[in-house]
Amino acid sequence: MTDTKVETREFQAETRKVLDIVINSLYTERDIFVRELVSNAADALEKYRHLSLTEKPEFDADVPLEINIDCDDKKHILTITDTGIGMTREELETNLGTIAHSGSGRFLEELAEAAKKDVNLIGQFGVGFYSAFMAAKKVTVKTRSWDGSEGHEWVSDGGGTYTISPCPGLHRGTKIILELKEDAEQYANKFTIERIIQQYSTFIPFPVKVDGKTVNTVQAIWTRSKGEITDEEYTEFYKFIANAVDEPMYRLHFSADAPLAINALLFVPRENFETLGMGRMQPGVNLYCQKVLIDQHSENILPEWLRFLKGVVDSEDLPLNISRQALQDNALVVKLRKVLTKRFLKFLDEEAKKDPEKYARFWKTFGIFLKEGVTTDFEYQKELGRLLRFESSASEPGTLISLDDYIGRMKEGQEEIYYINGPSRAAIEHGPYVEMFRKRGIEIIYTLEPIDDFVLSHLREYEGKKLVSADRADLRLPESTAEETEEKKDEAAERLPEDKVKALCSWMKEVLGDRVKEVKPSSRLVESPAMIVNVDGFMTSTMERIMQAQGDSGLAMAGKKDMEINPASPIIRKLADLREKDGEFASMLVEQIYDNAMIQAGLLVDSQEMVGRSYRIMERIADK
Ligand code: ADP
Ligand code: MG
């Protein structure tokens, strides 16, 4: 008996689910499986081309780099062969038996959802290979690695298992043999295949031959001059490089000679796939040197927070045979990264000025990445600051302003940029923090995302103006004008006299104990009786809210707080007398005022206790 060494393996559970999803998705768009397999072949060729510069492989070194497609219209078999890096036995198992992407439930849900909507999206999920089973009842992969080790054959019908066995006599590269399903026999027709290649794969930088005839024209669009390239060509290229189906939102094609020779073609997609539940995105820009791919999905040429960009960067200044590891700390690459980043941020600024509405759409989808940039990368803070957008007291609801807009409207004598965080515009505008701003006509930025406070406290200042959260205890609004001071004098008549205020404050502090650091009169409340302000510059109410939401014990993490009271407010004025007459009832009111102010700061209070107390207060009032 001969030992055939055929081993049967089970697919990883997640992979089985992916297979189910792919096999059962819309058949109308089945064409894309050809694109996925051809693009895998092209990837394998690119990897080999790069490797041959660094490692000088000897095995099958003369075999030309190309993709061959054979159509057997009689037996209904489609074969796609590439002369790329191939796979070792281990690689076969990991690459085709498991999915590299997080196999999380959410990922699978999103994939299933995407597959229902548009099968084209499958490629973006990094599971393109499995699309072969949309058209094939049986898939055979014969492959031999560039290192010359023994070749293998992988066979599966897309059920729960696959087999692997040694396969002698192979050349370098991978051959994928698809035995087509009855209703997919047209894919063994060479005209069908040619049409699909023309449609999806014209930019493959290697010859693609169908039954021996080359069907694509190899071109590196980014090295051509802008004027010669049509919008359609750009869009086709984007679809090719980003594995996308729609048009890009923005496109930047530029070249530079100094300080480095660069040709770059960058695209901003329409969708943010990270928010679509796909987990962290991989970088999407490839690094070329004289049209040779050096680093696919390069992590080195752009900062992490620009990982949503797709495209290519070509620099002939880089040494061709540089290895991927050496890229990381290569001085030229560091320079390249800086030039690219600055150029792209400048581009965004120009686009924002040209078409603010379009930029607002960009901001809504990708703004989160720029915010990430502010918090992680000090190098580009100035450029990033310019690109931030927020609502403010001066903007229409739903429309956005920039920090430059804000500075342009600052009042005379105003040195700082003010902001306040809240869950919604309405919540902020009803709260105590904006009262004095409204009264004095000072603009205040509304940060509606919890992360915004974190971002602005990292930015610290913009154009020399400090960024200040309006819930800070040490907030100093600009000096009042003469007119405003007059007005204040009028109001002073209705205020509690200063000595009484002082006594009231220290008594209130006694009632509240450790809950506050200090109780003091406010210079910025207009109507509300009281508000909570933060003594600690870092631990703003927003930060505290985030921690509370994460389940951290609110009290343990709480920053130091003061309560400011409004000596002109009727309830505060009455409290001064009431505490002499009925200390117990007055204490109850103080606690209630404190809880109310905490709620307006967006912070948690003991709701049981608060409800109980408010009933007791009501009883007292009803008694009167
Ligand atoms: P992706 O291409 O997004 O990584 P695929 O499901 O298309 O996902 O392919 C999975 C992996 O299988 C690839 O990353 C690659 O390592 C390997 N692979 C697929 N096709 C080939 C091929 N023709 N030659 C070499 N490796 C391949
Ligand atoms: Mg692929």
XYZ file of C-alpha atoms and ligand atoms in Angstrom:
652
model
C 0.000 0.000 0.000
C 1.317 3.451 -0.879
C 1.077 6.190 1.670
C -0.774 9.076 -0.011
C -0.406 11.262 3.084
C -3.763 12.898 2.506
C -4.794 14.647 5.674
C -8.309 15.843 6.311
C -8.735 18.977 8.372
C -11.643 20.965 9.672
C -12.018 24.624 8.955
C -11.795 26.922 11.952
C -15.345 27.603 13.191
C -15.299 31.249 12.080
C -14.073 30.230 8.657
C -17.006 27.860 8.285
C -19.346 30.713 9.053
C -17.614 32.949 6.541
C -17.979 30.204 3.959
C -21.684 29.935 4.705
C -22.161 33.634 4.330
C -20.192 33.880 1.108
C -21.677 30.823 -0.540
C -25.197 31.908 0.214
C -24.881 35.550 -0.750
C -26.359 37.188 -3.822
C -25.566 35.300 -6.961
C -26.112 38.265 -9.228
C -22.697 39.628 -8.378
C -20.754 36.442 -8.510
C -18.244 37.952 -10.952
C -16.266 39.314 -8.068
C -14.760 35.952 -7.188
C -12.586 36.292 -10.306
C -11.381 39.676 -9.143
C -10.583 38.318 -5.672
C -8.556 35.388 -6.974
C -6.715 37.485 -9.544
C -5.912 40.095 -6.933
C -4.552 37.405 -4.610
C -2.389 36.205 -7.493
C -1.160 39.753 -8.095
C -0.381 40.165 -4.379
C 1.652 36.966 -4.465
C 3.563 38.259 -7.486
C 4.247 41.628 -5.860
C 5.538 39.854 -2.782
C 7.835 37.743 -4.905
C 9.116 40.727 -6.857
C 10.036 42.496 -3.669
C 11.537 39.412 -2.124
C 13.703 38.791 -5.136
C 15.354 42.156 -4.501
C 16.192 41.449 -0.886
C 16.637 37.678 -0.652
C 17.894 36.691 -4.104
C 15.925 33.425 -4.266
C 17.381 30.725 -6.447
C 14.515 28.307 -6.923
C 12.720 28.831 -10.260
C 14.311 32.282 -10.502
C 13.809 32.422 -14.286
C 10.063 31.824 -14.280
C 8.413 35.040 -15.577
C 6.094 36.970 -13.279
C 2.584 36.605 -14.674
C -0.922 35.329 -14.198
C -2.316 32.682 -16.522
C -5.988 31.886 -16.747
C -7.212 28.788 -18.543
C -10.804 28.270 -19.534
C -11.950 24.721 -20.168
C -15.378 25.343 -21.574
C -16.089 21.635 -22.081
C -15.237 20.357 -18.618
C -16.360 23.620 -16.993
C -13.088 24.140 -15.228
C -11.437 27.500 -14.609
C -7.763 27.570 -13.634
C -5.879 30.592 -12.359
C -2.115 30.217 -12.105
C 0.399 32.673 -10.758
C 4.159 32.533 -10.409
C 4.197 34.450 -7.129
C 5.611 33.494 -3.742
C 3.429 30.415 -3.326
C 2.700 28.846 0.048
C 4.402 26.330 2.289
C 2.321 23.669 3.978
C 1.940 25.745 7.147
C 0.994 28.805 5.150
C -1.635 26.823 3.281
C -3.198 25.785 6.557
C -3.195 29.180 8.198
C -4.037 31.241 5.121
C -6.815 29.098 3.723
C -8.040 27.249 6.815
C -8.421 30.143 9.217
C -9.242 33.805 8.949
C -6.643 36.274 10.052
C -9.225 38.889 10.872
C -10.713 38.823 14.317
C -13.381 36.160 14.076
C -15.559 38.089 16.477
C -19.314 37.736 16.337
C -19.652 41.370 15.402
C -17.297 40.901 12.461
C -19.365 38.014 11.154
C -22.591 39.934 11.607
C -21.223 42.851 9.653
C -19.924 40.545 6.976
C -23.304 38.874 6.658
C -24.963 42.278 6.489
C -22.513 43.506 3.848
C -22.873 40.329 1.826
C -26.629 40.819 1.746
C -26.291 44.400 0.584
C -23.397 44.115 -1.790
C -21.163 41.109 -2.326
C -18.465 43.433 -3.612
C -17.749 44.380 -0.056
C -16.490 40.904 0.743
C -12.974 41.678 -0.491
C -12.684 44.461 2.045
C -13.234 41.983 4.833
C -10.066 40.108 3.931
C -11.873 36.877 3.134
C -11.717 37.125 -0.665
C -10.376 33.640 -1.243
C -13.567 32.024 -0.001
C -15.565 33.752 -2.712
C -14.243 30.965 -4.963
C -16.967 28.794 -3.461
C -19.649 31.072 -4.841
C -18.982 29.581 -8.253
C -17.098 26.353 -7.631
C -18.332 23.083 -6.209
C -14.764 22.027 -5.669
C -11.622 24.113 -5.310
C -8.115 22.695 -5.657
C -5.098 24.785 -4.740
C -1.701 23.511 -5.844
C 1.123 25.579 -4.535
C 4.852 25.621 -4.010
C 6.714 28.220 -2.044
C 9.488 30.388 -3.481
C 11.888 28.701 -1.046
C 11.728 25.529 -3.124
C 10.300 23.367 -0.326
C 7.915 20.528 -1.184
C 4.711 21.512 -3.002
C 1.210 20.749 -1.689
C -2.334 20.318 -2.811
C -5.308 21.694 -0.876
C -8.802 20.511 -1.792
C -12.205 21.463 -0.485
C -15.836 21.499 -1.517
C -16.611 24.375 0.838
C -18.199 22.099 3.433
C -16.690 21.721 6.850
C -13.372 20.226 5.810
C -10.439 20.378 3.438
C -7.599 18.011 2.644
C -3.905 18.668 2.281
C -1.409 16.355 0.635
C 2.054 16.637 -0.891
C 2.104 17.351 -4.602
C 5.361 16.782 -6.475
C 6.501 18.422 -9.701
C 5.170 21.946 -9.170
C 6.829 25.176 -10.203
C 6.972 28.200 -7.931
C 3.598 29.819 -7.341
C -0.030 28.873 -6.985
C -2.576 27.213 -9.216
C -6.224 27.444 -8.328
C -8.498 24.979 -10.082
C -12.224 25.598 -9.879
C -14.724 22.932 -10.854
C -17.684 25.132 -11.558
C -21.186 24.618 -10.267
C -23.794 23.892 -12.909
C -25.273 27.356 -12.691
C -21.828 28.962 -12.915
C -20.499 27.264 -16.013
C -20.209 30.577 -17.876
C -17.038 31.282 -15.903
C -15.205 28.758 -18.008
C -15.939 30.907 -21.028
C -12.977 33.004 -22.059
C -15.070 35.995 -23.173
C -16.742 36.154 -19.815
C -13.403 36.046 -18.052
C -11.889 38.654 -20.358
C -14.788 40.978 -19.705
C -14.424 40.605 -15.937
C -10.682 41.240 -16.071
C -11.235 44.378 -18.146
C -13.782 45.539 -15.659
C -11.955 44.940 -12.414
C -8.330 44.182 -12.903
C -6.860 46.418 -15.586
C -4.392 47.905 -13.126
C -2.732 44.637 -12.212
C 0.952 45.410 -12.700
C 1.713 42.013 -14.254
C 0.582 40.464 -17.514
C -2.730 38.649 -17.133
C -3.145 36.056 -19.893
C -6.400 34.360 -20.773
C -5.761 31.192 -22.798
C -2.320 32.549 -23.633
C -3.382 36.044 -24.719
C -2.500 39.092 -22.593
C -5.675 40.980 -21.742
C -4.497 43.874 -19.588
C -2.187 46.771 -20.193
C 0.236 47.174 -17.357
C 0.368 50.723 -16.079
C 1.376 52.732 -13.064
C -1.128 55.553 -13.236
C 0.519 57.590 -10.473
C 3.660 58.190 -12.508
C 1.695 59.849 -15.324
C 1.061 63.560 -15.255
C -2.239 64.741 -13.821
C -3.475 66.408 -16.976
C -3.449 63.126 -18.875
C -5.539 61.142 -16.438
C -9.310 61.184 -16.647
C -11.633 61.073 -13.640
C -12.778 57.638 -14.762
C -9.225 56.338 -14.749
C -8.671 57.676 -11.266
C -11.875 56.101 -10.035
C -11.057 52.769 -11.643
C -7.653 52.848 -10.043
C -9.176 53.663 -6.673
C -11.562 50.755 -6.968
C -8.682 48.505 -7.815
C -6.367 49.611 -5.049
C -8.986 49.972 -2.315
C -10.999 46.961 -3.306
C -13.887 49.389 -3.396
C -17.070 49.655 -5.379
C -17.908 53.328 -5.042
C -16.095 56.522 -5.852
C -13.646 58.066 -3.409
C -14.669 61.078 -1.352
C -11.400 62.947 -1.968
C -8.416 62.387 -4.193
C -4.969 63.938 -3.916
C -2.426 63.352 -6.656
C 0.823 65.210 -6.229
C 4.467 65.007 -6.998
C 7.423 66.739 -5.432
C 11.137 66.883 -6.140
C 12.404 68.373 -2.903
C 13.205 67.379 -0.235
C 12.381 63.997 -1.756
C 11.254 62.781 -5.141
C 7.681 61.701 -4.508
C 4.748 60.632 -6.592
C 1.698 60.089 -4.465
C -1.898 59.284 -5.202
C -4.055 59.253 -2.096
C -7.762 58.610 -1.748
C -10.244 59.144 1.064
C -12.969 56.481 0.830
C -16.618 57.192 1.403
C -17.120 54.915 4.363
C -15.337 54.508 7.636
C -15.087 50.764 7.953
C -13.974 50.936 11.551
C -17.334 52.257 12.612
C -18.934 49.486 10.587
C -17.697 47.019 13.160
C -14.706 45.696 11.282
C -12.274 46.401 14.052
C -9.129 48.364 13.540
C -8.341 49.139 9.932
C -5.040 48.214 8.349
C -3.124 51.006 6.673
C -4.194 51.277 3.030
C -1.329 52.992 1.256
C 1.332 51.022 -0.594
C 4.925 52.102 -0.920
C 6.607 51.757 -4.296
C 10.051 52.541 -5.526
C 10.226 53.093 -9.261
C 6.962 51.222 -9.706
C 8.128 48.206 -7.701
C 6.019 47.473 -4.651
C 8.255 47.727 -1.575
C 5.742 47.649 1.232
C 2.080 46.800 0.840
C -0.325 48.440 3.323
C 2.693 50.204 4.718
C 2.754 51.069 8.391
C 5.738 53.303 7.917
C 4.872 55.981 5.420
C 1.941 57.579 7.223
C 1.014 57.972 10.876
C -1.382 55.381 12.260
C -4.227 57.839 12.483
C -4.196 58.205 8.709
C -4.883 54.502 8.271
C -8.166 55.288 6.498
C -6.296 56.551 3.428
C -5.927 54.372 0.346
C -3.418 54.791 -2.410
C 0.183 54.586 -3.496
C 3.358 56.465 -2.787
C 6.329 56.076 -5.070
C 9.725 57.498 -4.239
C 12.737 56.803 -6.392
C 15.037 58.093 -3.670
C 14.504 54.966 -1.595
C 16.930 52.103 -2.069
C 15.132 49.437 -4.113
C 16.333 46.517 -2.067
C 15.391 47.881 1.301
C 13.822 45.285 3.557
C 10.550 45.886 5.329
C 12.234 45.906 8.730
C 14.795 48.463 7.609
C 11.990 50.771 6.468
C 10.955 51.401 10.022
C 13.914 53.474 11.024
C 15.134 54.614 7.663
C 15.740 58.375 7.766
C 14.346 58.862 4.283
C 11.145 57.098 5.231
C 10.772 59.306 8.280
C 11.148 62.336 6.047
C 8.746 60.895 3.511
C 6.157 60.368 6.197
C 6.410 63.939 7.361
C 6.143 65.396 3.873
C 3.149 63.217 3.025
C 1.333 63.958 6.262
C 1.802 67.715 6.018
C 0.793 67.712 2.377
C -2.354 65.733 3.057
C -3.387 67.916 5.993
C -2.823 71.021 3.876
C -4.954 69.444 1.180
C -7.780 68.883 3.657
C -7.576 72.495 4.770
C -7.823 73.658 1.157
C -10.773 71.387 0.519
C -12.483 72.617 3.675
C -12.220 76.185 2.424
C -13.314 75.287 -1.092
C -16.381 73.281 -0.126
C -17.252 73.443 3.582
C -20.303 71.220 3.224
C -18.316 68.439 1.662
C -15.687 68.845 4.342
C -18.405 68.573 6.982
C -19.309 65.183 5.518
C -15.677 64.160 5.646
C -15.474 65.372 9.230
C -18.517 63.389 10.246
C -17.080 60.183 8.811
C -13.353 60.543 9.468
C -13.053 63.327 12.057
C -12.493 60.709 14.727
C -9.147 59.846 13.100
C -7.985 63.458 13.188
C -8.965 63.609 16.844
C -6.907 60.496 17.405
C -4.057 62.353 15.714
C -4.322 65.245 18.149
C -4.138 62.940 21.143
C -1.316 60.733 19.889
C 0.898 62.860 17.681
C 2.302 66.160 18.860
C 4.060 66.805 15.598
C 0.974 67.879 13.660
C -1.109 69.566 16.326
C -1.158 72.930 14.622
C -2.299 71.491 11.313
C -4.808 69.217 13.001
C -6.158 72.027 15.180
C -7.048 73.903 12.030
C -9.111 70.956 10.797
C -11.202 70.397 13.911
C -14.897 71.267 13.743
C -17.479 71.791 16.482
C -20.853 73.280 17.110
C -20.850 76.471 19.126
C -23.155 79.029 20.642
C -22.676 81.050 17.466
C -23.413 78.244 15.017
C -26.791 77.078 13.804
C -27.743 73.732 15.317
C -26.095 70.983 13.312
C -23.614 73.267 11.578
C -19.962 73.436 12.465
C -17.314 76.027 13.124
C -13.529 75.889 13.135
C -11.199 77.254 15.768
C -10.190 79.913 13.240
C -13.830 80.988 12.918
C -13.951 81.242 16.679
C -10.809 83.340 16.949
C -12.138 85.661 14.258
C -15.149 86.404 16.483
C -13.354 86.720 19.818
C -14.257 89.755 21.914
C -11.803 92.503 22.603
C -9.654 91.505 25.523
C -10.577 87.823 25.176
C -7.458 85.678 25.327
C -8.871 82.195 25.648
C -11.009 79.801 23.670
C -13.866 78.426 25.757
C -15.658 75.128 25.422
C -18.121 73.060 27.369
C -19.078 69.442 26.983
C -22.565 68.030 27.156
C -24.669 65.255 25.738
C -26.586 67.585 23.434
C -26.879 71.168 22.357
C -30.140 71.548 24.274
C -28.659 70.110 27.474
C -25.749 72.518 27.311
C -27.896 75.537 26.560
C -30.210 74.798 29.474
C -27.331 74.293 31.859
C -25.659 76.837 34.123
C -22.251 76.859 32.447
C -23.184 78.975 29.466
C -25.265 81.606 31.284
C -22.607 84.270 31.574
C -21.293 83.524 28.092
C -24.756 84.085 26.686
C -25.292 87.224 28.692
C -22.027 88.769 27.622
C -22.135 87.528 24.073
C -18.951 85.477 24.357
C -18.928 82.511 22.018
C -18.513 79.080 23.566
C -17.767 75.850 21.758
C -20.081 72.915 22.400
C -18.218 69.634 22.468
C -20.848 66.983 22.049
C -18.636 63.900 22.041
C -17.114 62.789 25.333
C -13.753 62.318 23.625
C -13.679 65.999 22.598
C -12.604 67.235 26.020
C -9.780 64.768 25.953
C -8.790 66.049 22.512
C -8.930 69.715 23.461
C -7.036 69.215 26.691
C -4.322 67.510 24.640
C -4.270 70.316 22.145
C -3.983 72.775 25.060
C -3.811 75.830 22.799
C -4.441 76.954 19.278
C -2.763 79.927 17.602
C -1.429 81.005 20.978
C -4.872 80.972 22.610
C -5.431 78.629 25.527
C -8.318 76.195 25.288
C -10.339 76.342 28.490
C -13.233 74.205 29.665
C -16.020 76.340 31.117
C -16.516 74.013 34.065
C -13.129 74.885 35.488
C -13.071 76.468 38.906
C -10.444 79.039 37.930
C -12.252 80.288 34.851
C -11.683 84.014 34.312
C -13.810 85.596 31.670
C -12.386 88.701 29.988
C -12.806 92.004 31.864
C -16.255 93.484 31.556
C -16.786 96.580 29.495
C -17.845 99.825 31.191
C -21.430 99.284 30.083
C -21.553 95.833 31.591
C -20.140 97.115 34.862
C -22.947 99.682 35.019
C -25.461 96.915 34.552
C -23.870 94.916 37.308
C -24.248 97.807 39.718
C -27.969 97.841 39.051
C -28.173 94.191 39.834
C -26.079 94.461 42.947
C -29.124 95.862 44.694
C -30.789 92.467 44.480
C -27.784 90.532 45.570
C -27.227 89.133 49.003
C -24.755 91.369 50.845
C -21.225 90.075 50.899
C -20.928 89.199 54.582
C -24.115 87.174 54.425
C -22.846 85.377 51.322
C -19.649 84.475 53.110
C -21.477 83.059 56.112
C -23.890 81.169 53.895
C -21.029 79.630 51.910
C -19.218 78.279 54.939
C -22.446 76.886 56.355
C -23.258 75.180 53.051
C -19.790 73.661 52.983
C -20.462 72.239 56.430
C -23.697 70.680 55.220
C -22.082 69.139 52.155
C -18.908 67.998 53.889
C -16.411 66.145 51.691
C -18.609 66.256 48.665
C -17.136 69.638 47.744
C -13.815 71.275 48.369
C -15.285 74.699 48.697
C -18.562 76.586 48.327
C -18.071 80.081 46.979
C -19.959 82.918 45.319
C -20.024 82.817 41.556
C -19.202 85.659 39.235
C -20.647 83.890 36.261
C -24.066 82.537 37.159
C -26.979 84.534 35.844
C -30.100 82.526 36.589
C -29.195 79.149 38.050
C -28.703 79.073 41.827
C -25.564 76.905 41.714
C -23.107 74.945 39.628
C -20.348 72.406 40.046
C -16.888 73.392 38.832
C -13.708 71.362 38.646
C -10.670 72.312 40.614
C -8.526 69.712 38.946
C -7.704 70.857 35.422
C -7.451 67.329 34.068
C -10.333 65.593 35.780
C -13.150 67.474 34.087
C -16.730 66.379 34.506
C -16.531 64.763 31.088
C -13.605 62.572 32.037
C -15.438 61.587 35.155
C -18.499 60.756 33.133
C -16.475 58.505 30.847
C -15.059 56.658 33.817
C -18.443 56.311 35.442
C -19.810 54.917 32.203
C -16.996 52.382 32.150
C -18.161 51.201 35.530
C -15.343 52.670 37.568
C -16.589 53.702 40.924
C -17.487 57.328 40.424
C -16.441 58.386 43.871
C -13.031 56.787 43.836
C -12.172 58.554 40.608
C -13.943 61.803 41.282
C -11.858 64.922 40.852
C -11.967 67.782 43.307
C -14.997 69.994 42.916
C -16.231 73.330 44.099
C -19.802 74.474 44.170
C -20.385 78.032 43.076
C -23.574 79.754 44.196
C -25.409 82.674 42.708
C -26.017 85.443 45.311
C -28.607 87.024 43.033
C -30.746 83.903 42.802
C -34.010 84.048 44.833
C -33.551 80.635 46.403
C -30.003 81.419 47.539
C -31.173 84.739 48.978
C -33.972 83.059 50.884
C -31.670 80.331 52.100
C -29.666 82.868 54.077
C -32.665 83.601 56.304
C -34.109 80.131 56.284
C -31.004 78.582 57.761
C -31.486 80.716 60.894
C -35.182 79.866 61.168
C -35.245 76.225 60.138
C -31.760 74.765 59.811
C -32.993 71.249 59.103
C -35.189 72.207 56.200
C -32.530 74.568 54.826
C -29.990 71.708 54.895
C -32.353 69.572 52.871
C -32.581 72.326 50.277
C -28.790 72.643 50.122
C -28.442 68.937 49.437
C -31.069 69.166 46.757
C -29.324 72.141 45.156
C -26.084 70.177 45.173
C -27.706 67.139 43.524
C -29.321 69.332 40.894
C -25.997 70.967 40.090
C -24.339 67.546 39.833
C -27.001 66.416 37.396
C -26.466 69.541 35.322
C -22.766 68.707 35.245
C -23.756 65.339 33.818
C -22.594 63.488 36.916
C -24.245 60.702 38.835
C -26.103 61.222 42.084
C -27.752 58.756 44.440
C -31.157 58.882 42.810
C -33.008 56.954 45.528
C -31.875 59.369 48.141
C -32.626 62.332 45.954
C -36.177 61.250 45.197
C -36.832 60.529 48.862
C -35.568 63.951 49.820
C -37.550 65.782 47.188
C -40.741 64.177 48.526
C -39.853 65.305 52.003
C -39.361 68.825 50.665
C -42.722 68.703 48.933
C -44.420 67.563 52.114
C -43.008 70.534 53.949
C -44.237 72.913 51.300
C -47.680 71.324 51.207
C -47.934 71.752 54.972
C -47.631 75.505 54.686
P -6.558 38.686 1.771
O -6.123 38.654 0.341
O -7.368 39.922 2.078
O -5.452 38.468 2.755
P -7.852 36.267 1.043
O -8.955 35.465 1.652
O -8.086 36.724 -0.350
O -7.586 37.485 2.002
O -6.521 35.430 1.076
C -6.050 34.879 2.296
C -4.561 34.643 2.259
O -4.240 33.503 1.479
C -3.747 35.745 1.639
O -3.462 36.764 2.574
C -2.479 35.030 1.203
O -1.571 34.910 2.282
C -2.982 33.662 0.857
N -3.156 33.519 -0.589
C -4.318 33.566 -1.270
N -4.111 33.408 -2.590
C -2.774 33.260 -2.763
C -1.903 33.062 -3.894
N -2.395 33.001 -5.137
N -0.577 32.934 -3.659
C -0.083 33.006 -2.398
N -0.831 33.206 -1.308
C -2.167 33.320 -1.479
Mg -7.437 38.658 -1.216
